[in-house]
XYZ file of C-alpha atoms in Angstrom:
713
model
C 0.000 0.000 0.000
C 1.329 3.431 -0.923
C 2.209 5.856 1.840
C -0.854 8.181 2.072
C 1.138 11.020 3.676
C 2.109 13.736 1.222
C 5.571 15.134 2.102
C 5.903 18.872 2.512
C 9.726 18.953 2.265
C 12.577 16.898 0.807
C 16.329 16.964 1.402
C 18.992 15.174 -0.647
C 21.344 13.223 1.607
C 23.485 10.070 1.708
C 22.561 6.656 3.105
C 24.472 5.845 6.299
C 24.466 2.073 5.938
C 27.007 0.234 3.734
C 29.960 1.769 1.933
C 28.202 2.141 -1.439
C 27.032 5.632 -0.459
C 23.629 5.787 -2.163
C 21.953 9.154 -2.630
C 18.405 9.608 -1.313
C 15.718 12.265 -1.224
C 14.601 12.207 2.396
C 10.982 13.373 2.447
C 9.374 14.798 5.574
C 5.904 15.807 6.705
C 5.591 18.345 9.516
C 9.183 17.685 10.592
C 8.969 13.890 10.614
C 10.656 11.640 8.067
C 8.048 9.661 6.108
C 9.849 8.359 3.024
C 13.323 7.715 1.589
C 13.270 7.944 -2.202
C 16.379 6.822 -4.125
C 17.938 9.838 -5.826
C 18.375 9.411 -9.570
C 21.335 11.799 -9.588
C 23.228 9.741 -7.013
C 26.459 8.775 -8.738
C 26.798 5.546 -6.768
C 23.238 4.282 -7.125
C 21.563 6.127 -10.055
C 18.147 5.879 -8.426
C 18.496 2.334 -7.080
C 18.483 1.271 -3.432
C 18.390 -1.701 -1.097
C 15.922 -2.696 1.599
C 17.957 -1.003 4.333
C 18.390 2.429 2.810
C 14.859 2.471 1.422
C 12.898 1.328 4.454
C 15.032 1.117 7.624
C 14.962 4.772 8.614
C 12.555 5.139 11.535
C 15.055 3.847 14.105
C 15.744 7.499 14.889
C 12.343 7.791 16.633
C 12.537 4.425 18.381
C 10.948 4.350 21.839
C 14.288 3.575 23.489
C 16.132 6.493 21.906
C 18.038 8.402 24.603
C 17.555 12.166 24.345
C 18.680 13.379 27.776
C 22.249 13.109 29.156
C 22.889 10.517 31.870
C 25.567 10.202 34.556
C 26.356 7.852 37.436
C 29.235 7.400 39.861
C 29.527 3.643 39.436
C 28.396 1.098 36.842
C 26.443 -0.562 39.659
C 24.378 2.610 40.210
C 21.252 3.596 38.265
C 21.510 6.364 35.672
C 20.590 9.932 36.663
C 19.065 12.377 34.168
C 21.027 15.638 34.043
C 21.328 18.781 31.932
C 23.717 19.022 29.007
C 25.865 21.510 30.916
C 26.218 19.220 33.919
C 26.922 16.129 31.794
C 29.627 17.861 29.760
C 31.290 19.386 32.816
C 31.159 16.063 34.665
C 32.686 14.170 31.712
C 35.441 16.763 31.331
C 36.326 16.833 35.047
C 36.354 13.033 35.297
C 38.645 12.600 32.277
C 41.006 15.212 33.736
C 40.844 13.505 37.149
C 41.866 10.167 35.621
C 44.746 11.803 33.764
C 45.919 13.582 36.915
C 45.902 10.277 38.798
C 47.272 7.870 36.191
C 49.036 10.060 33.613
C 48.290 11.780 30.322
C 48.220 8.515 28.383
C 45.793 6.742 30.703
C 42.781 7.765 28.573
C 41.851 7.489 24.902
C 39.104 7.947 22.318
C 37.184 5.815 19.836
C 35.400 7.207 16.772
C 32.921 5.484 14.493
C 32.515 4.914 10.767
C 28.802 5.531 11.301
C 29.725 9.165 11.879
C 30.660 11.871 9.392
C 34.147 12.767 8.213
C 33.923 15.939 10.237
C 33.051 14.080 13.448
C 35.754 11.457 12.919
C 38.306 14.212 12.369
C 37.154 16.066 15.490
C 37.420 12.984 17.717
C 41.030 12.348 16.675
C 41.721 16.045 17.223
C 40.137 15.704 20.670
C 42.489 12.817 21.508
C 45.611 14.558 20.235
C 45.058 18.239 21.004
C 42.946 17.918 24.172
C 43.802 14.601 25.826
C 47.415 15.074 24.733
C 48.112 11.600 23.334
C 47.614 9.429 20.239
C 45.323 6.868 21.874
C 42.712 6.976 19.111
C 41.084 4.159 17.162
C 38.137 3.550 14.858
C 36.155 0.545 13.679
C 37.794 1.036 10.261
C 40.886 -0.621 11.734
C 38.794 -3.551 12.923
C 37.608 -4.292 9.393
C 39.851 -2.690 6.762
C 43.210 -1.617 8.204
C 44.864 -4.444 6.189
C 43.576 -2.674 3.085
C 45.580 0.411 3.961
C 48.676 -1.583 4.866
C 48.577 -4.068 1.985
C 47.647 -1.745 -0.873
C 49.957 1.023 0.341
C 52.825 -1.458 0.219
C 52.122 -2.509 -3.377
C 50.320 0.282 -5.255
C 50.761 3.220 -2.864
C 47.227 4.071 -1.698
C 44.988 1.949 0.512
C 41.745 2.664 -1.287
C 39.667 1.618 -4.281
C 41.385 2.301 -7.567
C 38.094 2.691 -9.484
C 34.624 4.181 -9.333
C 31.742 1.695 -9.133
C 30.510 2.224 -12.704
C 33.927 1.093 -13.925
C 32.744 -2.493 -13.450
C 30.613 -2.095 -16.574
C 33.872 -2.137 -18.553
C 35.195 -5.300 -16.877
C 35.528 -8.552 -18.828
C 36.445 -10.630 -15.768
C 35.241 -9.904 -12.233
C 36.948 -11.536 -9.252
C 35.077 -11.339 -5.940
C 37.239 -12.372 -2.978
C 35.870 -12.804 0.545
C 32.786 -10.707 -0.123
C 29.109 -11.195 -0.851
C 27.977 -7.957 -2.522
C 24.537 -9.399 -3.270
C 23.746 -9.103 0.445
C 26.450 -6.847 1.878
C 26.518 -4.180 -0.867
C 23.326 -4.924 -2.810
C 23.219 -1.874 -5.080
C 26.763 -2.554 -6.250
C 25.895 -6.281 -6.337
C 23.088 -5.500 -8.757
C 25.503 -3.574 -10.974
C 27.903 -6.533 -10.895
C 25.128 -8.936 -11.914
C 24.151 -6.636 -14.751
C 27.681 -6.842 -16.125
C 27.775 -10.642 -15.711
C 24.497 -10.957 -17.626
C 26.139 -8.906 -20.377
C 28.865 -11.550 -20.655
C 31.576 -10.798 -18.111
C 33.184 -13.850 -16.488
C 32.796 -14.225 -12.725
C 35.283 -15.720 -10.256
C 34.200 -16.007 -6.611
C 36.631 -16.965 -3.839
C 34.547 -17.638 -0.727
C 34.012 -20.579 1.649
C 30.243 -20.249 1.229
C 28.048 -20.760 -1.809
C 26.376 -17.361 -1.548
C 23.890 -15.681 -3.869
C 26.875 -13.977 -5.475
C 28.004 -17.438 -6.590
C 24.633 -18.436 -8.001
C 21.260 -16.723 -8.209
C 18.655 -15.957 -10.872
C 20.405 -15.611 -14.257
C 23.818 -15.560 -12.548
C 26.342 -18.317 -11.988
C 30.045 -17.970 -11.285
C 32.364 -19.418 -13.905
C 34.671 -20.454 -11.058
C 33.828 -20.804 -7.382
C 36.810 -21.497 -5.158
C 35.093 -22.606 -1.932
C 38.320 -22.575 0.013
C 38.827 -23.630 3.611
C 38.674 -20.551 5.910
C 42.155 -19.259 6.662
C 43.767 -20.343 3.371
C 43.283 -17.124 1.349
C 46.994 -16.384 1.027
C 47.826 -19.924 -0.036
C 45.172 -19.888 -2.771
C 46.089 -16.412 -4.055
C 49.764 -17.384 -4.144
C 48.777 -20.507 -6.058
C 46.884 -18.393 -8.609
C 50.025 -16.264 -8.943
C 52.058 -19.474 -9.347
C 50.013 -20.447 -12.392
C 50.249 -16.953 -13.895
C 54.036 -16.925 -13.517
C 54.691 -20.522 -14.569
C 52.503 -20.131 -17.674
C 53.905 -16.628 -18.368
C 50.445 -15.055 -18.338
C 51.714 -11.830 -16.738
C 51.938 -8.503 -18.596
C 55.682 -8.018 -18.959
C 55.374 -4.719 -20.827
C 53.295 -3.185 -18.018
C 55.609 -4.475 -15.306
C 58.744 -3.179 -17.037
C 57.177 0.210 -17.704
C 55.474 0.818 -14.390
C 56.829 -1.464 -11.668
C 60.078 -2.267 -9.891
C 61.486 -5.010 -12.107
C 63.963 -6.379 -9.546
C 61.153 -6.839 -7.035
C 59.029 -8.504 -9.703
C 61.792 -11.020 -10.382
C 62.104 -11.784 -6.672
C 58.335 -12.260 -6.494
C 58.184 -14.554 -9.526
C 60.927 -16.711 -8.059
C 58.957 -16.885 -4.800
C 55.506 -17.777 -6.182
C 56.841 -20.153 -8.834
C 58.083 -22.475 -6.086
C 56.586 -25.951 -6.222
C 55.124 -25.459 -2.752
C 52.535 -23.096 -4.262
C 51.558 -25.388 -7.129
C 47.782 -26.000 -7.297
C 48.421 -29.710 -6.727
C 49.978 -28.803 -3.350
C 47.673 -25.964 -2.317
C 44.474 -27.620 -3.540
C 44.357 -30.283 -0.783
C 45.373 -27.702 1.846
C 42.517 -25.397 0.879
C 40.020 -28.125 0.031
C 39.968 -27.236 -3.679
C 40.266 -28.967 -7.019
C 43.685 -27.872 -8.395
C 42.179 -27.451 -11.861
C 39.781 -24.816 -10.541
C 42.744 -22.810 -9.242
C 44.326 -23.016 -12.694
C 41.069 -21.989 -14.370
C 40.704 -18.944 -12.087
C 44.291 -17.872 -12.805
C 43.889 -18.154 -16.551
C 40.587 -16.303 -16.552
C 41.885 -13.404 -14.490
C 45.107 -13.031 -16.470
C 43.334 -13.211 -19.840
C 41.111 -10.196 -19.138
C 41.623 -8.097 -21.133
C 39.992 -6.066 -18.358
C 39.925 -7.868 -14.998
C 38.723 -6.234 -11.799
C 39.095 -7.403 -8.196
C 36.567 -6.603 -5.473
C 37.118 -7.908 -1.965
C 35.745 -7.666 1.545
C 36.194 -8.726 5.141
C 36.747 -12.319 4.073
C 40.213 -11.111 3.030
C 41.035 -8.582 5.729
C 39.697 -10.195 8.919
C 42.382 -12.860 9.141
C 45.710 -13.242 10.901
C 47.186 -12.781 7.413
C 44.771 -10.049 6.354
C 47.469 -7.607 5.249
C 49.289 -10.398 3.421
C 46.084 -11.325 1.588
C 45.612 -7.736 0.412
C 49.231 -7.670 -0.771
C 48.480 -10.809 -2.796
C 45.691 -8.942 -4.594
C 47.985 -5.978 -5.243
C 50.638 -8.325 -6.639
C 48.155 -9.995 -9.004
C 46.807 -6.710 -10.365
C 50.315 -5.360 -10.995
C 51.613 -8.552 -12.582
C 48.727 -8.693 -15.048
C 48.629 -4.952 -15.747
C 45.113 -4.579 -14.358
C 45.409 -1.024 -13.041
C 45.166 2.521 -14.361
C 42.159 2.348 -16.700
C 38.424 1.649 -16.700
C 37.254 -1.891 -15.991
C 40.218 -3.077 -13.908
C 41.651 -2.324 -10.455
C 41.633 -3.538 -6.852
C 38.648 -2.374 -4.844
C 37.771 -2.973 -1.178
C 34.036 -3.147 -0.475
C 33.666 -1.186 2.749
C 31.048 -2.504 5.156
C 29.949 0.735 6.839
C 28.939 4.047 5.335
C 32.097 5.914 6.260
C 34.780 3.264 6.763
C 36.858 4.972 4.083
C 36.559 8.261 5.950
C 37.409 6.449 9.174
C 40.603 5.317 7.492
C 41.488 8.615 5.800
C 41.013 11.091 8.596
C 43.525 10.259 11.290
C 41.570 7.990 13.583
C 44.398 5.482 13.969
C 47.068 5.885 16.659
C 50.085 6.119 14.365
C 48.843 8.467 11.619
C 47.257 11.857 11.111
C 44.711 12.419 8.339
C 46.039 11.390 4.945
C 47.910 8.411 6.451
C 50.874 10.595 7.484
C 52.870 9.424 10.476
C 52.730 11.151 13.849
C 56.477 10.543 14.086
C 57.144 12.811 11.075
C 58.303 16.157 12.488
C 57.243 18.175 9.443
C 53.774 16.620 9.265
C 53.232 16.907 13.008
C 54.416 20.519 12.846
C 51.692 21.411 10.327
C 49.020 20.182 12.750
C 50.680 21.910 15.716
C 50.670 25.208 13.840
C 46.995 24.875 12.900
C 45.823 23.631 16.302
C 48.076 25.781 18.473
C 49.366 22.987 20.722
C 52.373 20.698 20.992
C 51.479 17.159 19.905
C 52.811 13.808 21.070
C 55.311 12.260 18.642
C 54.825 8.731 19.965
C 52.153 6.476 18.386
C 49.349 5.654 20.777
C 47.332 2.569 21.644
C 44.969 0.654 19.381
C 41.719 -0.431 21.004
C 42.926 -3.974 21.849
C 46.013 -2.422 23.450
C 43.766 -0.104 25.471
C 41.932 -3.130 26.840
C 45.205 -4.875 27.676
C 46.520 -1.722 29.352
C 43.310 -1.462 31.392
C 43.834 -4.961 32.732
C 47.455 -4.050 33.499
C 46.302 -1.003 35.463
C 47.679 1.656 33.104
C 44.536 2.763 31.259
C 41.444 4.040 33.023
C 39.290 6.283 30.794
C 37.651 6.322 27.345
C 35.513 8.572 25.178
C 33.520 6.450 22.702
C 31.441 7.974 19.919
C 29.039 5.710 18.027
C 30.721 2.386 18.801
C 29.736 -0.686 20.817
C 33.001 -2.633 21.257
C 31.544 -5.015 23.848
C 29.220 -6.365 21.154
C 31.294 -5.832 18.025
C 34.865 -6.687 19.067
C 36.258 -10.216 19.485
C 36.737 -12.200 22.711
C 33.916 -10.462 24.548
C 34.751 -11.812 27.993
C 38.213 -10.236 27.816
C 36.704 -6.868 26.819
C 34.129 -6.907 29.610
C 36.841 -7.624 32.160
C 38.834 -4.655 30.823
C 35.804 -2.332 30.798
C 35.151 -3.108 34.456
C 38.567 -1.623 35.270
C 37.672 1.788 33.835
C 37.022 4.749 36.123
C 35.553 7.040 33.454
C 33.820 5.821 30.295
C 31.973 8.490 28.313
C 29.699 7.184 25.548
C 28.044 9.307 22.876
C 25.383 7.301 21.039
C 21.713 7.023 20.128
C 20.806 4.117 22.396
C 22.037 2.414 25.528
C 23.993 -0.596 24.299
C 26.188 -3.435 25.558
C 29.138 -1.094 26.167
C 27.020 1.456 28.023
C 26.569 -1.136 30.769
C 30.138 -0.194 31.758
C 29.841 3.578 31.173
C 29.701 6.468 33.628
C 28.475 9.244 31.313
C 26.050 8.895 28.401
C 25.777 11.783 25.936
C 22.793 11.435 23.539
C 24.080 11.425 19.971
C 22.461 12.368 16.665
C 21.622 10.098 13.757
C 22.837 10.801 10.217
C 19.356 12.195 9.544
C 19.949 14.935 12.123
C 23.291 16.344 11.075
C 25.350 18.034 8.376
C 28.664 16.755 7.055
C 30.136 14.309 4.574
C 30.765 10.587 4.149
C 33.529 9.038 2.036
C 32.231 5.917 0.320
C 34.062 2.757 -0.721
C 34.843 4.303 -4.118
C 36.577 7.285 -2.414
C 33.526 9.423 -3.203
C 32.871 12.265 -0.759
C 29.111 12.784 -0.498
C 27.104 15.377 1.427
C 25.143 14.374 4.471
C 22.387 16.921 5.084
C 20.209 17.507 8.108
C 16.739 16.171 7.374
C 15.151 16.600 10.817
C 16.171 18.478 13.925
C 18.364 16.559 16.422
C 16.068 14.934 18.974
C 18.576 15.529 21.770
C 19.232 19.115 20.714
C 22.744 18.877 19.226
C 24.568 17.396 16.274
C 27.392 15.024 17.212
C 30.139 17.422 16.155
C 28.638 20.141 18.364
C 28.765 17.830 21.394
C 32.461 17.082 20.803
C 33.171 20.798 20.530
C 31.412 21.401 23.875
C 33.536 18.692 25.500
C 36.734 20.120 24.007
C 35.896 23.561 25.367
C 34.980 22.179 28.788
C 38.402 20.529 28.977
C 40.143 23.839 28.337
C 40.764 23.728 24.587
C 39.028 26.527 22.687
C 37.326 25.189 19.553
C 34.928 27.341 17.546
C 33.015 26.189 14.476
C 29.826 27.794 13.191
C 28.892 24.822 11.004
C 30.258 21.450 9.874
C 31.550 22.920 6.618
C 34.249 24.755 8.581
C 35.516 21.429 9.921
C 35.722 20.114 6.352
C 37.706 23.245 5.464
C 40.144 22.331 8.254
C 40.379 18.781 6.893
C 41.160 20.239 3.457
C 43.912 22.469 4.900
C 45.619 19.551 6.601
C 44.917 16.589 4.278
C 46.423 16.689 0.752
C 43.960 14.269 -0.886
C 41.000 16.350 0.401
C 42.608 19.695 -0.416
C 39.982 20.821 -2.922
C 36.902 19.415 -1.207
C 34.425 21.784 0.411
C 30.691 22.100 0.957
C 30.695 24.650 -1.860
C 32.257 22.204 -4.337
C 29.890 19.401 -3.347
C 26.865 21.685 -3.685
C 28.009 22.570 -7.198
C 28.975 19.146 -8.613
C 27.183 16.737 -6.253
C 30.149 14.640 -5.090
C 33.881 14.224 -5.644
C 36.323 11.342 -5.393
C 39.632 12.045 -3.707
C 42.325 12.988 -4.537
C 40.779 16.363 -5.212
C 43.430 19.054 -5.646
C 44.986 21.429 -8.180
C 45.681 18.548 -10.570
C 42.121 17.243 -10.256
C 39.888 20.108 -9.073
C 36.689 18.035 -9.318
C 38.154 14.755 -8.107
C 39.661 11.576 -9.568
C 37.588 8.606 -10.735
C 40.394 6.198 -11.688
C 43.703 6.049 -9.832
C 47.150 5.040 -11.082
C 46.661 6.047 -14.736
C 50.265 7.160 -15.222
C 52.141 6.429 -12.027
C 51.676 5.026 -8.537
C 51.678 7.237 -5.411
C 54.944 5.816 -4.143
C 58.243 7.671 -3.827
C 59.528 6.465 -7.211
C 56.124 6.364 -8.902
C 56.343 2.607 -9.463
C 54.323 -0.301 -8.155
C 56.133 -3.043 -6.326
C 55.707 -6.681 -5.362
C 55.646 -8.085 -1.853
C 56.646 -11.607 -0.842
C 53.543 -13.176 0.659
C 54.511 -16.328 2.506
C 51.536 -18.414 3.593
C 51.513 -18.881 7.371
C 48.602 -21.036 8.618
C 46.502 -19.470 11.340
C 47.169 -20.557 14.903
C 43.428 -21.163 15.257
C 43.240 -24.867 14.343
C 40.538 -27.479 14.540
C 41.031 -30.568 16.697
C 38.933 -33.350 18.220
C 37.434 -30.943 20.754
C 36.703 -28.148 18.258
C 36.379 -29.852 14.855
C 34.399 -27.181 12.954
C 35.420 -23.778 11.591
C 33.094 -20.855 12.303
C 33.052 -17.880 9.946
C 30.830 -14.804 10.194
C 29.237 -12.195 7.960
C 26.235 -9.996 7.166
C 22.744 -10.495 5.798
C 20.744 -8.336 3.392
C 18.126 -6.921 5.760
C 20.278 -6.108 8.803
C 23.266 -3.821 9.277
C 26.363 -4.419 11.368
C 25.507 -4.938 15.071
C 21.888 -4.030 14.390
C 21.816 -0.798 16.407
C 19.645 0.838 13.739
C 18.008 -1.898 11.665
C 16.847 -3.995 14.637
C 14.672 -1.028 15.606
C 12.824 -1.031 12.269
C 10.422 -3.312 10.430
C 13.447 -4.960 8.788
C 13.584 -7.076 11.914
C 10.657 -9.060 10.524
C 12.960 -10.629 7.950
C 15.825 -11.452 10.293
C 14.682 -11.391 13.895
C 17.561 -13.495 15.195
C 20.984 -14.722 14.170
C 21.037 -18.386 13.188
C 23.842 -20.892 12.687
C 24.129 -22.205 9.138
C 25.320 -25.810 9.268
C 25.468 -28.550 6.654
C 22.922 -31.353 7.002
C 25.811 -33.839 7.234
C 27.460 -32.084 10.186
C 24.088 -31.656 11.881
C 22.991 -35.264 11.459
C 26.123 -36.764 12.973
C 25.511 -34.540 16.011
C 21.845 -35.456 16.275
C 20.763 -31.898 15.464
C 17.494 -31.185 13.685
C 16.795 -28.158 11.537
C 15.574 -25.290 13.741
C 16.765 -26.705 17.061
C 18.781 -24.607 19.492
C 22.461 -25.470 19.683
C 25.405 -24.525 21.833
C 28.447 -23.196 19.974
C 31.677 -23.493 21.966
C 35.236 -22.396 21.249
C 38.457 -22.035 23.221
C 37.238 -18.574 24.282
C 33.612 -19.020 25.279
C 30.212 -20.315 24.256
C 26.788 -19.109 23.184
C 23.493 -20.512 21.972
C 21.489 -19.945 18.812
C 19.198 -21.754 16.408
C 20.591 -24.185 13.831
C 19.608 -23.835 10.179
C 20.450 -26.507 7.621
C 22.198 -24.880 4.693
C 23.694 -25.926 1.377
C 25.700 -22.699 1.367
C 28.305 -24.130 3.750
C 30.255 -27.311 3.183
C 30.994 -29.986 5.717
C 33.319 -28.775 8.457
C 32.211 -25.116 8.216
C 29.480 -23.248 10.101
C 28.399 -19.642 9.625
C 26.436 -16.981 11.452
C 25.746 -13.255 11.393
C 26.406 -10.794 14.237
C 23.420 -8.445 14.078
C 21.773 -9.305 17.413
C 23.299 -8.575 20.815
C 21.556 -11.579 22.382
C 23.556 -13.922 20.151
C 26.815 -12.844 21.816
C 28.757 -14.428 18.968
C 31.901 -12.491 19.896
C 32.078 -14.442 23.135
C 33.149 -17.267 20.838
C 35.496 -15.522 18.392
C 39.234 -15.666 18.995
C 41.584 -12.860 20.014
C 43.954 -13.589 17.143
C 44.539 -10.719 14.746
C 46.361 -9.586 11.638
C 50.123 -9.534 12.138
C 50.465 -5.937 10.879
C 47.348 -4.072 11.997
C 45.635 -6.004 14.816
C 42.548 -6.422 12.603
C 40.691 -9.283 14.362
C 40.517 -12.738 12.833
C 36.722 -12.973 12.891
C 36.600 -15.326 9.928
C 38.324 -18.372 11.451
C 37.311 -19.787 14.838
C 37.487 -23.476 15.742
C 34.228 -24.545 17.412
C 32.055 -27.462 18.363
C 28.286 -27.459 18.008
C 26.036 -29.581 20.229
C 22.305 -29.849 20.611
C 21.184 -27.875 23.675
C 18.530 -30.455 24.502
C 21.141 -33.204 24.381
C 23.278 -31.331 26.893
C 20.296 -30.916 29.205
C 19.447 -34.598 28.836
C 23.018 -35.505 29.743
C 22.843 -33.337 32.862
C 19.560 -34.968 33.922
C 21.058 -38.402 33.373
C 24.104 -37.485 35.460
C 21.849 -36.163 38.213
C 19.799 -39.381 38.247
C 23.002 -41.394 38.426
C 24.177 -39.388 41.453
C 20.792 -39.786 43.135
C 20.908 -43.537 42.505
C 24.346 -43.790 44.105
C 23.189 -41.835 47.174
C 20.067 -43.987 47.525
C 22.067 -47.189 47.201
């Protein structure tokens, strides 16, 4: 049934869900949002949308939305409603008290990729200029920091080399560790369109997702590899390309470091990476590895798109380097229809990466240890900045347990639900003396907070997002903030209360500051975006309206050349055994978003009201599990319960679930292993056992009866 309410106002803004960055006309009636209409001028979506962006918008008026600040002395006390002035002053005095007692570096800050570029930039400025240290992190590190590390090492920039529409020029599409049909559905639709037109499709994924096969679409090659073997398989693909001389020698000689290429070819051509060796390790037919290699190398235009199934591994950075190596070796960079492109899971993960929210870099990925770079920020901000890299979030938790870290400011994140090894995190949070949370709703992390500052949704603020294609889009205020302030205004109030004078009249002035201090954003402003709609960085004198395709003539490395990294396969330490014989991997579903903070409070919950465990019928039957029964999932780190669902999408030995519902507590189970270079958690490989809950209860009853029998006898 059509919506009978006739809107009286519309505002063009950007969807805050996945990293595609769809444009919408947000239509309101008497100040309330009533409809989200896909914007035909949106350069990422061209008038298309998914079920989240189109319908999951009324979370902002959910009954449990917090609109008044809260404080309490202890996490065991009830919350007390207070004024904004009192909450801000209390938060500021408590953070200063902790620093006076434990030292300047005893506190830190966390920003969110659900927030705007301007807010992310302000939070890292708050950590550095106000708290006086580099203890700053962002969920972008938890999902895509290996992208920055791996692509920077090979091609120079840790971002997508193409715009989304470039896929329409691709002859071969390789999807690695991603399921765009569900995770990035508007882009997934564009991909399917190109496949229907004749492009070949390679999918590397443990699961047989809808990206592998759906209506009118079927992958030419599906490498359903064993979780944790990405690097081995990608090195084996490279082995075939080198042994069969399928690489583009002219491109490599002209644009890459030839000596490094020769070292790399010697490395991957080793017999230990032959498909006949790697195939059994990864659970694959060696001929399928050869077919994938030949398809990708033949092109003539081959494009790679990848997701968290590459990055969230102990060898996440190595896996990304593998993709960079392949694209360079085959000359698949610098023109339409090719490239290496990360599919970012949240609306502003790219902005979370670009704008200095990691402890070792300022905005633009420039090191805090660089005197000249640090000096430019000191001059602009009027303070002396710490030259020592700070703590990542896992290090903050470890330091809390060691007694050295006692305070946090968290904007828009719920690490207790979203980060791995939940029991470890909860123990660390209990050690904190001052946790300040700025969010829309009380969440799992707020159970351990002392101050709660009501945040604003993306519908209630002005700013920008940077999408997965490096596109900077405007976010425009559709409705007034329910709690009275936009998120960036709250951070400014806290900065001022802590003694640092910050004055901004509107969010556009923060973007101007970003442009002053961040070379790739140099030409981006509200004025430019109002005039041309959006712009892909780098946007500067050489490209005043942005850059759609990177690496056309040279690579952004010191010598302008791409290089090759040696990517030795090192098996994960998370192994199966007789106690934990199955491998658990995790991911997203079409109707829900991330940890469900927004979508669970909308009608989308009808389609996915709980997380379920996908398990093969074979693995279920040998455990006496029936379809739909509750099961206990146990690992070396913890256990949880959820409903089993028989699935042909997972093979024997592999189980899968999503992480959208807090009640599932799936991160109680996940390991604390992480990427060797960036600490990105290894969510995608956890050894587990699955047992029928009823069977466990039956066993307990039997044991009880046995004890009673012994006592009676």
